[in-house]
Short mmCIF file of C-alpha atoms and ligand atoms in Angstrom, two decimals:
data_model
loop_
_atom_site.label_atom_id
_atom_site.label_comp_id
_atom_site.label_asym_id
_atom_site.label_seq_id
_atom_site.Cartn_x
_atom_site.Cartn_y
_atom_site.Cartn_z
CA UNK A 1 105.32 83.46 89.68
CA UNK A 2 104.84 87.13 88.55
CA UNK A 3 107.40 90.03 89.05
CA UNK A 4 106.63 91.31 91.83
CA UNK A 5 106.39 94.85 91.11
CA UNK A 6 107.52 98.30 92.70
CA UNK A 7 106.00 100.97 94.09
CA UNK A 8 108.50 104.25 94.89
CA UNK A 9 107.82 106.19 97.95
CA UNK A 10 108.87 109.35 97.35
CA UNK A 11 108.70 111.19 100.56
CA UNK A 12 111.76 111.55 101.97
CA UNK A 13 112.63 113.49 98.90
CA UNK A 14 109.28 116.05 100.49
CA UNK A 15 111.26 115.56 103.63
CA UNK A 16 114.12 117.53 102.24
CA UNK A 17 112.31 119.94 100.73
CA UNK A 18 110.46 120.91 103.35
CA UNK A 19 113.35 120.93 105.45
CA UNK A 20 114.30 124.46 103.80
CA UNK A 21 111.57 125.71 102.68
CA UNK A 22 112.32 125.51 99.28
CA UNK A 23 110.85 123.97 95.99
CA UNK A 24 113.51 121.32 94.97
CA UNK A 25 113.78 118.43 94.76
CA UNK A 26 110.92 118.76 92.34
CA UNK A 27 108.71 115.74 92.90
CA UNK A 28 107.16 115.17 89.90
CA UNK A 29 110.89 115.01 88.36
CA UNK A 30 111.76 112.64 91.06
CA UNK A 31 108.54 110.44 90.17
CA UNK A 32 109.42 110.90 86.17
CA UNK A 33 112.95 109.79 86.89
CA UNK A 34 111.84 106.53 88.91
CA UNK A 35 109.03 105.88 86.39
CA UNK A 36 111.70 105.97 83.37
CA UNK A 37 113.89 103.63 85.63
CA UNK A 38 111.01 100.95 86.01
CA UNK A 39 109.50 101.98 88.89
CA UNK A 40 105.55 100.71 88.71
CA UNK A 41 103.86 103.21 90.87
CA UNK A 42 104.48 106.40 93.14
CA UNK A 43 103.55 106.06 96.72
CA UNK A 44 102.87 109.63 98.71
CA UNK A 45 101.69 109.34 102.13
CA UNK A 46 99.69 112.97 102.63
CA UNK A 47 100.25 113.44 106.70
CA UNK A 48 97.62 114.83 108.72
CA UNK A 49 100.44 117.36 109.88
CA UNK A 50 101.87 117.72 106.61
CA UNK A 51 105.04 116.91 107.49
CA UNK A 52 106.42 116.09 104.03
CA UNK A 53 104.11 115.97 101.73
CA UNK A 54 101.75 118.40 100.52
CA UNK A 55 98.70 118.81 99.55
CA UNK A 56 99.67 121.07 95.93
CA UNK A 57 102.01 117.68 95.69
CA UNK A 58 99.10 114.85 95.34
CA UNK A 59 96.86 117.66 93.23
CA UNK A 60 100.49 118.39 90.77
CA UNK A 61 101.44 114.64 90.53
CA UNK A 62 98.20 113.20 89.34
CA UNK A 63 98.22 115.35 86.55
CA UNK A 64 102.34 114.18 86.07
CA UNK A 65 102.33 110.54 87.13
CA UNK A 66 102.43 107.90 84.39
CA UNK A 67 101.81 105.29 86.36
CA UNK A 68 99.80 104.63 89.49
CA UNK A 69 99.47 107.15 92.04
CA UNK A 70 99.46 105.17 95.53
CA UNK A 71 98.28 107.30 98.40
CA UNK A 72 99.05 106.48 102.00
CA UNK A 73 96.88 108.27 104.41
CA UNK A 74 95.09 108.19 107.74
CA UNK A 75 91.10 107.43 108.14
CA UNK A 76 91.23 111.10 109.12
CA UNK A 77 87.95 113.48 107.49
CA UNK A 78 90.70 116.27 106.03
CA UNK A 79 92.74 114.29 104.19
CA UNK A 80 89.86 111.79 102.94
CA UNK A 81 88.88 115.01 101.33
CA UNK A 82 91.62 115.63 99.22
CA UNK A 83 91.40 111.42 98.49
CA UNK A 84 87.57 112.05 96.88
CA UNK A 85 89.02 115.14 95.04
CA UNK A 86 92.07 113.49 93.14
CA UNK A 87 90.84 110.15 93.26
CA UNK A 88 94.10 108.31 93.33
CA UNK A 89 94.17 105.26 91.87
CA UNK A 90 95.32 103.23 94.88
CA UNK A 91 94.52 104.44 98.54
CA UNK A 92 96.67 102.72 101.30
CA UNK A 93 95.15 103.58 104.70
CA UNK A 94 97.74 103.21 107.75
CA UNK A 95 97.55 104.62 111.50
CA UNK A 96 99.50 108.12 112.21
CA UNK A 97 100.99 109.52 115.29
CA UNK A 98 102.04 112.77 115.00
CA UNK A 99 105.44 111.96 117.13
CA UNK A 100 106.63 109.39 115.42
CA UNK A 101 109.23 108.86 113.23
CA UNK A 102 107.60 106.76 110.27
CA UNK A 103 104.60 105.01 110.32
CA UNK A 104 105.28 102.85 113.24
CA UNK A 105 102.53 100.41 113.72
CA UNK A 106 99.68 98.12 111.53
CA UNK A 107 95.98 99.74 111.25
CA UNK A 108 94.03 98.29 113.66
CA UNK A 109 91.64 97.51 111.26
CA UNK A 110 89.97 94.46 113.36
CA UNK A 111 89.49 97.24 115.91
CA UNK A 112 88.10 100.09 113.95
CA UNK A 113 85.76 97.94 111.55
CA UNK A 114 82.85 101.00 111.96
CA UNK A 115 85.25 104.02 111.71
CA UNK A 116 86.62 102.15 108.41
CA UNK A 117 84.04 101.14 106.43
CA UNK A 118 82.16 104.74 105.26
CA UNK A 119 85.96 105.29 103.96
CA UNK A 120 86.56 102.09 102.31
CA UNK A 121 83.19 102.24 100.60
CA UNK A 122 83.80 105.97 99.66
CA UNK A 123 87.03 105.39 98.11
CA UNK A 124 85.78 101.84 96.29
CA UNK A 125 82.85 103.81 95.16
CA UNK A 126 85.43 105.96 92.38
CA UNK A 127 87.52 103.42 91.76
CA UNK A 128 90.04 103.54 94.21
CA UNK A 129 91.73 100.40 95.09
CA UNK A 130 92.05 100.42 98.55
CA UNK A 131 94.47 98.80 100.51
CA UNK A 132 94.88 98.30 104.50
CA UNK A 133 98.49 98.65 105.91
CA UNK A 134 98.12 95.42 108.95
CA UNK A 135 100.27 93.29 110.68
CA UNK A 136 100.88 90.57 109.80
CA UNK A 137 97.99 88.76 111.67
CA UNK A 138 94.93 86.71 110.67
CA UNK A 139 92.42 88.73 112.68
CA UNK A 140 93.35 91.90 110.93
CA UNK A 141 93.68 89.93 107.34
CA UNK A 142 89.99 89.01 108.37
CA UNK A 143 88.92 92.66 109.35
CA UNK A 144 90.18 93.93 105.98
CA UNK A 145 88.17 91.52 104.01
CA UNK A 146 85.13 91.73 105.81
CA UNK A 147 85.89 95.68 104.85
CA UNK A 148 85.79 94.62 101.43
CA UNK A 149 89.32 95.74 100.88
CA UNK A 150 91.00 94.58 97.86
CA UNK A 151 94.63 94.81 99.08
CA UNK A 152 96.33 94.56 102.57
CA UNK A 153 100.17 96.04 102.91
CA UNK A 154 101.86 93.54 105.23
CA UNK A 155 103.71 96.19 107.58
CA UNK A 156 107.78 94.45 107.37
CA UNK A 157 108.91 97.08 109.77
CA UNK A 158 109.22 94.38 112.03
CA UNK A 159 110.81 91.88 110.25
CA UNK A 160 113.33 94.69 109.03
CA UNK A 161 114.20 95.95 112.66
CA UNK A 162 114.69 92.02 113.59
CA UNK A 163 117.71 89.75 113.49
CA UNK A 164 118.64 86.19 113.48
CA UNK A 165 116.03 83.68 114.98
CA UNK A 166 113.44 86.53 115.65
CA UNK A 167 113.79 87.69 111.32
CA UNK A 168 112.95 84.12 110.96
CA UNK A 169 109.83 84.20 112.65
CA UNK A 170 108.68 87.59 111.69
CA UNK A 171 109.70 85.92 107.41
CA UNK A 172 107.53 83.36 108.76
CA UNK A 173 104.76 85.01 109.94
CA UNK A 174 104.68 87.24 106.79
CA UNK A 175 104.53 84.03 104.75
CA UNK A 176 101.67 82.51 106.69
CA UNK A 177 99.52 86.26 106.24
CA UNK A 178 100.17 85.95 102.68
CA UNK A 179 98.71 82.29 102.39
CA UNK A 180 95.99 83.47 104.59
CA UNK A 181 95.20 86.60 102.60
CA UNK A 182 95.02 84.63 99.59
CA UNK A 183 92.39 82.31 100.94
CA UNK A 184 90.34 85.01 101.96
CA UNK A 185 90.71 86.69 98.24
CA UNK A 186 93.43 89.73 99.19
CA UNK A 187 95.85 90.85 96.83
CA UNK A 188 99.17 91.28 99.23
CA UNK A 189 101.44 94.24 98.85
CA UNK A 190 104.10 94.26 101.40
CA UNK A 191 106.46 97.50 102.73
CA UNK A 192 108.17 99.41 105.39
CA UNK A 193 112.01 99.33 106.17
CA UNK A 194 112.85 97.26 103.29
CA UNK A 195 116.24 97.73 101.88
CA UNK A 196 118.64 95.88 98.99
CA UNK A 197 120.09 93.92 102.02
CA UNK A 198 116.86 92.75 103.48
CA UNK A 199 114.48 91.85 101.11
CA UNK A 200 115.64 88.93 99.76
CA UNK A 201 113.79 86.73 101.91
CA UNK A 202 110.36 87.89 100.77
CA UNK A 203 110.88 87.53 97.23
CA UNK A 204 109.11 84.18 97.44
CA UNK A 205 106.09 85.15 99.56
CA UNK A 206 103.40 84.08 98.00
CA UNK A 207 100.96 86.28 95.30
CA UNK A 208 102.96 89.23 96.61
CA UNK A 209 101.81 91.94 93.86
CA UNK A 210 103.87 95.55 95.39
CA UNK A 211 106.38 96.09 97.32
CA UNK A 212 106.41 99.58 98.63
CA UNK A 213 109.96 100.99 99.43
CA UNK A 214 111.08 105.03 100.33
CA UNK A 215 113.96 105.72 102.40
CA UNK A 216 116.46 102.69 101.47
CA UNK A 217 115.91 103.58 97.95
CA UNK A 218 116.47 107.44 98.33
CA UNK A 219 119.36 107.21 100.57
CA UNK A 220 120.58 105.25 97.85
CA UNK A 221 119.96 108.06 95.17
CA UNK A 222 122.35 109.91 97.69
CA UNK A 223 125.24 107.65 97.36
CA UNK A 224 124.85 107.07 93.79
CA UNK A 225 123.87 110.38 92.56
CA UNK A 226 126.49 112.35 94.82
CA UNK A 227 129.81 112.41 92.03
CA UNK A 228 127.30 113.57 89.71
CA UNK A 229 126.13 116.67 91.50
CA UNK A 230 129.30 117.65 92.63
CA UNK A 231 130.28 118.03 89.42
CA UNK A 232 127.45 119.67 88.15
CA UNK A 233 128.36 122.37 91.27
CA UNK A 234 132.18 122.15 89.94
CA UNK A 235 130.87 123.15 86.55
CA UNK A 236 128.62 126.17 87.53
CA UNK A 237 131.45 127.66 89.82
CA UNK A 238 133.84 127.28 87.06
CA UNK A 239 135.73 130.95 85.91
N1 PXP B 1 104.43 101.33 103.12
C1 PXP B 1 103.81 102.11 104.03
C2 PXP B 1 102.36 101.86 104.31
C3 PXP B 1 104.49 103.17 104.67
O1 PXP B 1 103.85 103.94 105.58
C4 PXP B 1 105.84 103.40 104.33
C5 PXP B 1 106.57 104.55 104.93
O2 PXP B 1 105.98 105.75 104.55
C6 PXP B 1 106.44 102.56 103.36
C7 PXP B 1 105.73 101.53 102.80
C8 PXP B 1 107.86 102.75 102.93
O3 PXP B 1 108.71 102.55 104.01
P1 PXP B 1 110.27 102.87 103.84
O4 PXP B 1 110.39 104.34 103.62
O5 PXP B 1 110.83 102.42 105.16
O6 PXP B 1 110.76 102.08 102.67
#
């Protein structure tokens, strides 16, 4: 099997940015710092309302990233926009809500076949691998190769907000979407809610190329990071 590889959502870093106002954390520093640990890609989802993300962010970290830029957005006209400008080199469509929390649900991409395709076919057409953010279910696997979608994202918020006999099922079910996307020729990236704890259990789905993972791994940078900075701060209030 190949290493399955890892894609670093950096926007709850934006999230704390924005939170002040400010410009730090810088974000292509972040993205240089997890590309020198290993990381093999930088996801940024660009939010219709902006909430983290920005839109001087995707424009300053294509010009930064050394590895794959991997940008989440909605089938929304504005953003789409700024996806045909900087031509990322991976596109991961997902739905939005502006109320929620994170992205809380698959695409509906079995649902909104017509709405899809001008965008699929507009982001294949530069080179943009595009990838559909589903459930794991067969009938949205099928929608997103009839798309002509290279890549689904197997939404684990589910499985990672389960327990006991019901994570079983939802492991299960993730298993089975990655056989079935396989037969129909997807590439499978997986992602949402995934933590250290948690992910063990997919490490053998099968042909599962990305994992994307954000907040476990910056809350982490929090807890591991934390000595450090206080002693930087102890050193530049030193007299
Ligand atoms: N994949 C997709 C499509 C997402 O929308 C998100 C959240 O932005 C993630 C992966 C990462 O989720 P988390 O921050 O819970 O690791």
């Amino acid at each position: 099997m190949n290493p399955i590889k890892l894609g670093v959502n950096i926007d709850h870093a934006a999230t704390l940015r924005q939170a002040r106002g400010v410009d730090y954390p810088d974000l292509a520093q972040i993205a240089a710092l997890a590309e020198k640990a290993g990381a093999h890609g930088i996801t940024i989802h660009l939010r219709e309302d902006r909430r983290h993300i920005q839109d001087a962010d995707v424009y300053r970290l294509r010009k930064t990233l050394t590895t794959r830029m991997n940008l989440e957005m909605a089938n929304n006209p504005d953003v789409l926009r700024v996806a045909l400008d900087v031509v990322p080199d991976e596109v991961c469509l997902v739905p939005e809500r502006r109320q929620e929390l994170t992205t809380e649900g698959g695409l509906d991409a079995a649902g909104q076949l017509a709405t899809l395709r001008p965008t699929v076919r507009a982001l294949a057409a530069q080179g943009t691998h595009v990838s559909l953010f589903v459930a794991p279910e067969p009938r949205q696997l099928e929608a997103a190769a009839e798309l002509g979608a290279p890549y689904v994202e197997l939404h684990t918020g589910a499985y990672a907000n389960a327990a006991g006999d019901a994570a079983k099922r939802e492991v299960e079910a993730l298993h089975a979407a990655a056989a079935r996307a396989a037969e129909l020729g997807l590439k499978v990236n997986a992602g949402h809610g995934l933590t250290m704890s948690n992910v063990a259990p997919l490490l053998d789905i099968p042909n599962l190329d990305t994992l994307n993972i954000g907040h476990a791994i910056i809350a982490h940078a929090l807890v591991v990071g934390i000595e450090q900075a206080v002693r930087d701060m102890l050193a530049a209030i030193a007299r």
